[in-house]
Backbone as CSV, one residue per row, in Angstrom:
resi,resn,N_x,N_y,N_z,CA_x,CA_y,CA_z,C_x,C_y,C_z
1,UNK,81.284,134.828,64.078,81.593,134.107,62.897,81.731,135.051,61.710
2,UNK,82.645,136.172,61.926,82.233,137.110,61.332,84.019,136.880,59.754
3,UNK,84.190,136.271,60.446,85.999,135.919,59.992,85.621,135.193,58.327
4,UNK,84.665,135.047,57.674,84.802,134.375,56.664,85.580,134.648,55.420
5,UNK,85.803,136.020,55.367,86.404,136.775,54.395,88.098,136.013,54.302
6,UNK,88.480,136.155,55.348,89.987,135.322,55.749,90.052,134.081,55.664
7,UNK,89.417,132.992,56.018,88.975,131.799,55.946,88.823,131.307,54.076
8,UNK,88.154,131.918,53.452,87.664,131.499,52.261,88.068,132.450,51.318
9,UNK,89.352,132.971,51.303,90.103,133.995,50.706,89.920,133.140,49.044
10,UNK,89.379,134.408,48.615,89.499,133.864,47.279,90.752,134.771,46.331
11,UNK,90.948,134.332,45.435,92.257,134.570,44.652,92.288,134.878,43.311
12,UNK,92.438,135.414,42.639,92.020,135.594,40.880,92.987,134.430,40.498
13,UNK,91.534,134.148,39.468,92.146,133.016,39.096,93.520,133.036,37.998
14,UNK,94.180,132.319,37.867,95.914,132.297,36.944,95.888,131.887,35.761
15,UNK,94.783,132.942,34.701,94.702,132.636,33.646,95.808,132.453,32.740
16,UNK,97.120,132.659,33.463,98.645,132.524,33.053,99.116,131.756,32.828
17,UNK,98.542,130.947,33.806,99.642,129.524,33.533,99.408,129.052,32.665
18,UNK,98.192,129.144,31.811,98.272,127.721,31.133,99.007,128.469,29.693
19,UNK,98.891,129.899,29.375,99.329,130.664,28.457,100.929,130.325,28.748
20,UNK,101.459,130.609,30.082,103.279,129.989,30.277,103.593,129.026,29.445
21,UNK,102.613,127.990,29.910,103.029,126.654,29.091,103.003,126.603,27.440
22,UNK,101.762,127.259,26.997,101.761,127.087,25.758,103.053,128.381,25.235
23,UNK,103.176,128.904,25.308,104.680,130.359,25.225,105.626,128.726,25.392
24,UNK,105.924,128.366,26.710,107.171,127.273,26.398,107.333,126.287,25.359
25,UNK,106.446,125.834,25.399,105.748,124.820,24.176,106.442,125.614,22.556
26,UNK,105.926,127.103,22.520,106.215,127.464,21.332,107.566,127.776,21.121
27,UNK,108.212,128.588,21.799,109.137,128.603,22.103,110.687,127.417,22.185
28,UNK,110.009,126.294,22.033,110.498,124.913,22.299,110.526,124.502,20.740
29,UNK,109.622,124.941,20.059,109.125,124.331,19.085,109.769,125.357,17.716
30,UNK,109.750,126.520,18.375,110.864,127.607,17.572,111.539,127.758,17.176
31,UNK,112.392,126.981,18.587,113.857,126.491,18.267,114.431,125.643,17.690
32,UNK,114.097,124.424,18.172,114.053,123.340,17.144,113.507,123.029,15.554
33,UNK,112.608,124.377,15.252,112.814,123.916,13.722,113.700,124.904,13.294
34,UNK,114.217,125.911,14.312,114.865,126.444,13.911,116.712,125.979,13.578
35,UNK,116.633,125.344,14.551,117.879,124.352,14.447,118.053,123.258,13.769
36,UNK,116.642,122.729,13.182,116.950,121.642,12.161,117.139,122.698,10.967
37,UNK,116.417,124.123,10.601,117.128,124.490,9.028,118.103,124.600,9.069
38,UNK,119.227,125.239,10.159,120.146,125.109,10.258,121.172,123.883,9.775
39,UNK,120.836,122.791,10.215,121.582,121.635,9.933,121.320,121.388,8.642
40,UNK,120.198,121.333,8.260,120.120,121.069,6.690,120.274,121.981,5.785
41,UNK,120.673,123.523,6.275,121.317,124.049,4.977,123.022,123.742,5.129
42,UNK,123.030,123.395,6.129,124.858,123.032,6.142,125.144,121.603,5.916
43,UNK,124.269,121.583,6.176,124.387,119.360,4.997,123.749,119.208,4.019
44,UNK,123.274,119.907,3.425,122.583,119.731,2.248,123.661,119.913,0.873
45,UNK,123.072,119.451,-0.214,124.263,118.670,-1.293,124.422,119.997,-2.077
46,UNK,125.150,120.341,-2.897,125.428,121.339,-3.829,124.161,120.782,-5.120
47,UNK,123.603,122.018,-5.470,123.153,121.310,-6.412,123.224,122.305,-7.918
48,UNK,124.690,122.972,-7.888,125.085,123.559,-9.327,124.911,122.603,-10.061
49,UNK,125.252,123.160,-11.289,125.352,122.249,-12.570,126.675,121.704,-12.930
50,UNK,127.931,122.551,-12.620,129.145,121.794,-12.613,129.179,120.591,-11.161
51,UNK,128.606,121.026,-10.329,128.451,119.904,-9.538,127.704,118.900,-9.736
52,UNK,126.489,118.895,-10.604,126.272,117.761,-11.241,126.802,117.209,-12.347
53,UNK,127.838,117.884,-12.781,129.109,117.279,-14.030,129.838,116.231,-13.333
54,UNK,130.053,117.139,-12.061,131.277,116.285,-11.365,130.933,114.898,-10.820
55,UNK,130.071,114.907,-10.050,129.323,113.936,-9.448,129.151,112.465,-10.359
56,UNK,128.689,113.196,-11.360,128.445,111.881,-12.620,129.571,111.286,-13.231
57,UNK,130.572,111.986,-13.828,132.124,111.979,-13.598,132.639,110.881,-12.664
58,UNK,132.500,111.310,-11.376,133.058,110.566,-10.303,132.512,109.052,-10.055
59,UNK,131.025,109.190,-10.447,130.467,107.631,-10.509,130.575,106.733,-11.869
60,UNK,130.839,107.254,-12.834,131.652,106.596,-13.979,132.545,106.435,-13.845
61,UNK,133.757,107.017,-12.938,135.237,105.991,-13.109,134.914,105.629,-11.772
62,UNK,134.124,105.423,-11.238,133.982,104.610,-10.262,132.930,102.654,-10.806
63,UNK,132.515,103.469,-11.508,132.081,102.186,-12.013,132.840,101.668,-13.691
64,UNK,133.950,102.459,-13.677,134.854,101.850,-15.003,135.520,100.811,-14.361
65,UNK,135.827,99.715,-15.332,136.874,98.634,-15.334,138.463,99.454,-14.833
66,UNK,138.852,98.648,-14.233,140.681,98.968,-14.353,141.057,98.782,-15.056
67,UNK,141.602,100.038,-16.177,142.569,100.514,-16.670,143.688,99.418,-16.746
68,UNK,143.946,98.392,-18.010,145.038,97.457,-17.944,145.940,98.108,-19.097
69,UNK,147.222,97.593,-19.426,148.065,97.975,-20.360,147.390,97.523,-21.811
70,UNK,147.585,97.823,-22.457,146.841,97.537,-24.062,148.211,96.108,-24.542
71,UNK,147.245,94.945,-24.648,147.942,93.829,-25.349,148.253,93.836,-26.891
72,UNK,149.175,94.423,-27.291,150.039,94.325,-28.294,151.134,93.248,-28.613
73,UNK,151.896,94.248,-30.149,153.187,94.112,-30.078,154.177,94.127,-29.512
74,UNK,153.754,95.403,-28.838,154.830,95.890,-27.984,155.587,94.878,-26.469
75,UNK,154.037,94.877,-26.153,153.892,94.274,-24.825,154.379,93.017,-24.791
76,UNK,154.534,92.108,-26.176,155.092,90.916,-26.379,156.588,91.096,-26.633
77,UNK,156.467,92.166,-27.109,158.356,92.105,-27.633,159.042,92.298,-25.821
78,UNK,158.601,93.108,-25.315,158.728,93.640,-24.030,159.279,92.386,-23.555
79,UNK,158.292,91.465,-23.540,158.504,90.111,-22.661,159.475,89.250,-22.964
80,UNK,159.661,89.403,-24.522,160.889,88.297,-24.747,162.368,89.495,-23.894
């Protein structure tokens, strides 16, 4: 019974794996915030100061009345 050495083979233990996982984990996690700054510096708004001219600009004649002809003289003589 001399065979135990073979039988009950012991193994160092794989203090690795669990370090693999956490490396993937980070690695995972790297990327992805690395890929969201990405997206949000390429969608993100201008924020000069002529671009905030413009902007404000654009939502005032967006919220102006339409532009009608001016009721005069003119516009009456026109008609006869």
């Amino acid at each position: 019974m001399g065979g135990r050495s073979e039988l009950g083979r012991r193994t160092e233990p794989r203090w690795w794996l669990p370090v693999s996982g956490l490396v993937f984990l980070l690695a995972a996690l790297t990327l992805s915030v690395i890929g969201s700054l990405v997206l949000w510096l390429r969608h993100r708004q201008p924020t000069s100061l002529n671009q905030g001219i413009d902007d404000f600009s654009r939502e005032m004649q967006a919220l102006a009345p339409p532009s009608m002809p001016p009721a005069g003289r003119r516009a009456k003589e026109q008609q006869d």
